[in-house]
C-alpha atoms as a printed R data frame, in Angstrom:
    type eleno elety resid chain resno       x      y       z
1   ATOM     1    CA   MET     A     1 -24.326 38.584  -7.145
2   ATOM     2    CA   THR     A     2 -23.910 36.355 -10.319
3   ATOM     3    CA   ALA     A     3 -23.218 37.591 -13.923
4   ATOM     4    CA   ASP     A     4 -26.897 36.480 -14.700
5   ATOM     5    CA   ASP     A     5 -28.162 38.843 -12.041
6   ATOM     6    CA   ASP     A     6 -26.281 41.748 -13.501
7   ATOM     7    CA   VAL     A     7 -27.702 41.081 -16.884
8   ATOM     8    CA   GLN     A     8 -31.306 40.942 -15.430
9   ATOM     9    CA   ASN     A     9 -30.746 43.947 -13.461
10  ATOM    10    CA   ARG     A    10 -29.173 45.856 -16.784
11  ATOM    11    CA   LYS     A    11 -32.201 44.710 -18.786
12  ATOM    12    CA   HIS     A    12 -34.761 46.028 -16.045
13  ATOM    13    CA   TRP     A    13 -33.198 49.447 -15.727
14  ATOM    14    CA   MET     A    14 -32.575 49.922 -19.612
15  ATOM    15    CA   GLY     A    15 -36.303 48.959 -20.016
16  ATOM    16    CA   LEU     A    16 -37.405 51.568 -17.529
17  ATOM    17    CA   LEU     A    17 -35.234 54.143 -19.086
18  ATOM    18    CA   ALA     A    18 -36.730 53.379 -22.498
19  ATOM    19    CA   ARG     A    19 -40.118 53.460 -21.373
20  ATOM    20    CA   ALA     A    20 -39.721 56.528 -19.261
21  ATOM    21    CA   LEU     A    21 -41.401 59.939 -20.186
22  ATOM    22    CA   PRO     A    22 -38.549 61.964 -21.848
23  ATOM    23    CA   ALA     A    23 -39.837 65.031 -19.966
24  ATOM    24    CA   ARG     A    24 -39.696 63.344 -16.569
25  ATOM    25    CA   LEU     A    25 -35.982 62.135 -17.278
26  ATOM    26    CA   ALA     A    26 -34.994 65.595 -18.282
27  ATOM    27    CA   ALA     A    27 -36.586 66.973 -15.247
28  ATOM    28    CA   LEU     A    28 -34.931 64.578 -12.980
29  ATOM    29    CA   PHE     A    29 -31.537 64.523 -14.688
30  ATOM    30    CA   PRO     A    30 -31.239 67.972 -16.384
31  ATOM    31    CA   ASP     A    31 -27.395 68.173 -16.091
32  ATOM    32    CA   LEU     A    32 -25.489 65.120 -17.611
33  ATOM    33    CA   PRO     A    33 -21.967 64.373 -17.041
34  ATOM    34    CA   PRO     A    34 -19.289 64.870 -19.463
35  ATOM    35    CA   HIS     A    35 -19.510 61.863 -21.960
36  ATOM    36    CA   GLU     A    36 -18.112 61.139 -25.482
37  ATOM    37    CA   MET     A    37 -20.680 60.031 -28.248
38  ATOM    38    CA   LEU     A    38 -19.528 56.528 -29.537
39  ATOM    39    CA   ARG     A    39 -22.452 56.484 -31.817
40  ATOM    40    CA   SER     A    40 -24.574 59.658 -32.101
41  ATOM    41    CA   PRO     A    41 -28.255 59.237 -31.995
42  ATOM    42    CA   GLU     A    42 -29.496 57.553 -34.861
43  ATOM    43    CA   ILE     A    43 -33.339 57.205 -35.990
44  ATOM    44    CA   GLY     A    44 -34.361 53.925 -37.659
45  ATOM    45    CA   ALA     A    45 -36.927 51.402 -37.707
46  ATOM    46    CA   VAL     A    46 -37.176 47.817 -36.295
47  ATOM    47    CA   MET     A    47 -39.647 45.228 -37.282
48  ATOM    48    CA   LEU     A    48 -42.120 43.960 -34.779
49  ATOM    49    CA   ARG     A    49 -42.910 40.274 -34.821
50  ATOM    50    CA   GLY     A    50 -45.968 38.761 -33.233
51  ATOM    51    CA   ARG     A    51 -47.445 35.094 -32.631
52  ATOM    52    CA   THR     A    52 -50.997 34.009 -32.920
53  ATOM    53    CA   GLY     A    53 -52.141 33.265 -29.307
54  ATOM    54    CA   ALA     A    54 -48.571 33.959 -28.080
55  ATOM    55    CA   THR     A    55 -47.504 30.214 -29.338
56  ATOM    56    CA   GLY     A    56 -48.225 29.937 -32.944
57  ATOM    57    CA   LEU     A    57 -45.728 30.734 -35.836
58  ATOM    58    CA   PRO     A    58 -44.221 34.242 -35.831
59  ATOM    59    CA   PHE     A    59 -45.368 36.815 -38.423
60  ATOM    60    CA   ASN     A    60 -44.284 40.481 -39.178
61  ATOM    61    CA   LEU     A    61 -46.653 42.730 -37.529
62  ATOM    62    CA   GLY     A    62 -45.087 46.020 -38.703
63  ATOM    63    CA   GLU     A    63 -42.456 48.481 -38.141
64  ATOM    64    CA   MET     A    64 -41.619 50.782 -35.359
65  ATOM    65    CA   THR     A    65 -39.416 53.960 -35.274
66  ATOM    66    CA   VAL     A    66 -36.526 53.826 -32.697
67  ATOM    67    CA   THR     A    67 -33.715 56.004 -31.800
68  ATOM    68    CA   ARG     A    68 -30.473 54.623 -30.482
69  ATOM    69    CA   CYS     A    69 -27.308 55.969 -28.939
70  ATOM    70    CA   VAL     A    70 -23.967 54.689 -27.399
71  ATOM    71    CA   VAL     A    71 -21.924 57.053 -25.279
72  ATOM    72    CA   LYS     A    72 -18.767 56.677 -23.032
73  ATOM    73    CA   LEU     A    73 -18.087 58.413 -19.611
74  ATOM    74    CA   ALA     A    74 -14.784 59.757 -18.518
75  ATOM    75    CA   THR     A    75 -14.652 56.875 -16.202
76  ATOM    76    CA   GLY     A    76 -14.742 54.469 -19.318
77  ATOM    77    CA   ALA     A    77 -18.013 53.133 -18.616
78  ATOM    78    CA   VAL     A    78 -20.165 52.692 -21.893
79  ATOM    79    CA   GLY     A    79 -24.053 53.169 -21.962
80  ATOM    80    CA   HIS     A    80 -26.375 52.073 -24.527
81  ATOM    81    CA   ALA     A    81 -30.018 53.017 -25.307
82  ATOM    82    CA   HIS     A    82 -32.690 52.180 -27.771
83  ATOM    83    CA   VAL     A    83 -35.867 54.228 -27.283
84  ATOM    84    CA   GLN     A    84 -39.371 54.305 -29.206
85  ATOM    85    CA   GLY     A    85 -39.826 57.232 -31.294
86  ATOM    86    CA   ARG     A    86 -37.674 59.978 -32.735
87  ATOM    87    CA   ASP     A    87 -36.459 61.702 -29.491
88  ATOM    88    CA   LYS     A    88 -32.503 62.049 -29.750
89  ATOM    89    CA   ALA     A    89 -32.371 63.669 -26.375
90  ATOM    90    CA   HIS     A    90 -34.349 60.904 -24.799
91  ATOM    91    CA   ALA     A    91 -31.829 58.346 -26.210
92  ATOM    92    CA   THR     A    92 -28.813 60.407 -25.114
93  ATOM    93    CA   ARG     A    93 -30.078 60.812 -21.681
94  ATOM    94    CA   ALA     A    94 -30.932 57.060 -21.294
95  ATOM    95    CA   ALA     A    95 -27.536 55.877 -22.597
96  ATOM    96    CA   VAL     A    96 -25.704 58.282 -20.160
97  ATOM    97    CA   LEU     A    97 -27.816 57.013 -17.374
98  ATOM    98    CA   ASP     A    98 -27.169 53.380 -18.440
99  ATOM    99    CA   ALA     A    99 -23.588 54.094 -18.290
100 ATOM   100    CA   LEU     A   100 -23.850 55.738 -14.872
101 ATOM   101    CA   LEU     A   101 -25.595 52.649 -13.493
102 ATOM   102    CA   CYS     A   102 -23.050 50.260 -15.136
103 ATOM   103    CA   GLY     A   103 -20.342 52.047 -13.331
104 ATOM   104    CA   ALA     A   104 -22.082 52.022  -9.931
């Protein structure tokens, strides 16, 4: 497995964690392992960009609320998460799961 494969795999699972329903993630993973907050969940906004016909010049479409979080497990694995909306628990759970998947 190459480094490019690792990057693509991580992009894939981070996307799945970000799009997952928060209640479903909480039901599947109710207990999180001990972790240290490197960056506590923070709520902010990102600018969405679009292109006319997917090929034209980019334009600002609008803003979207996101929550980001960075955690570190006892093993030293670091996990990152950016999720749509203002759900701090979702961002934390996604970051912990990212760290677990990185260390696997």
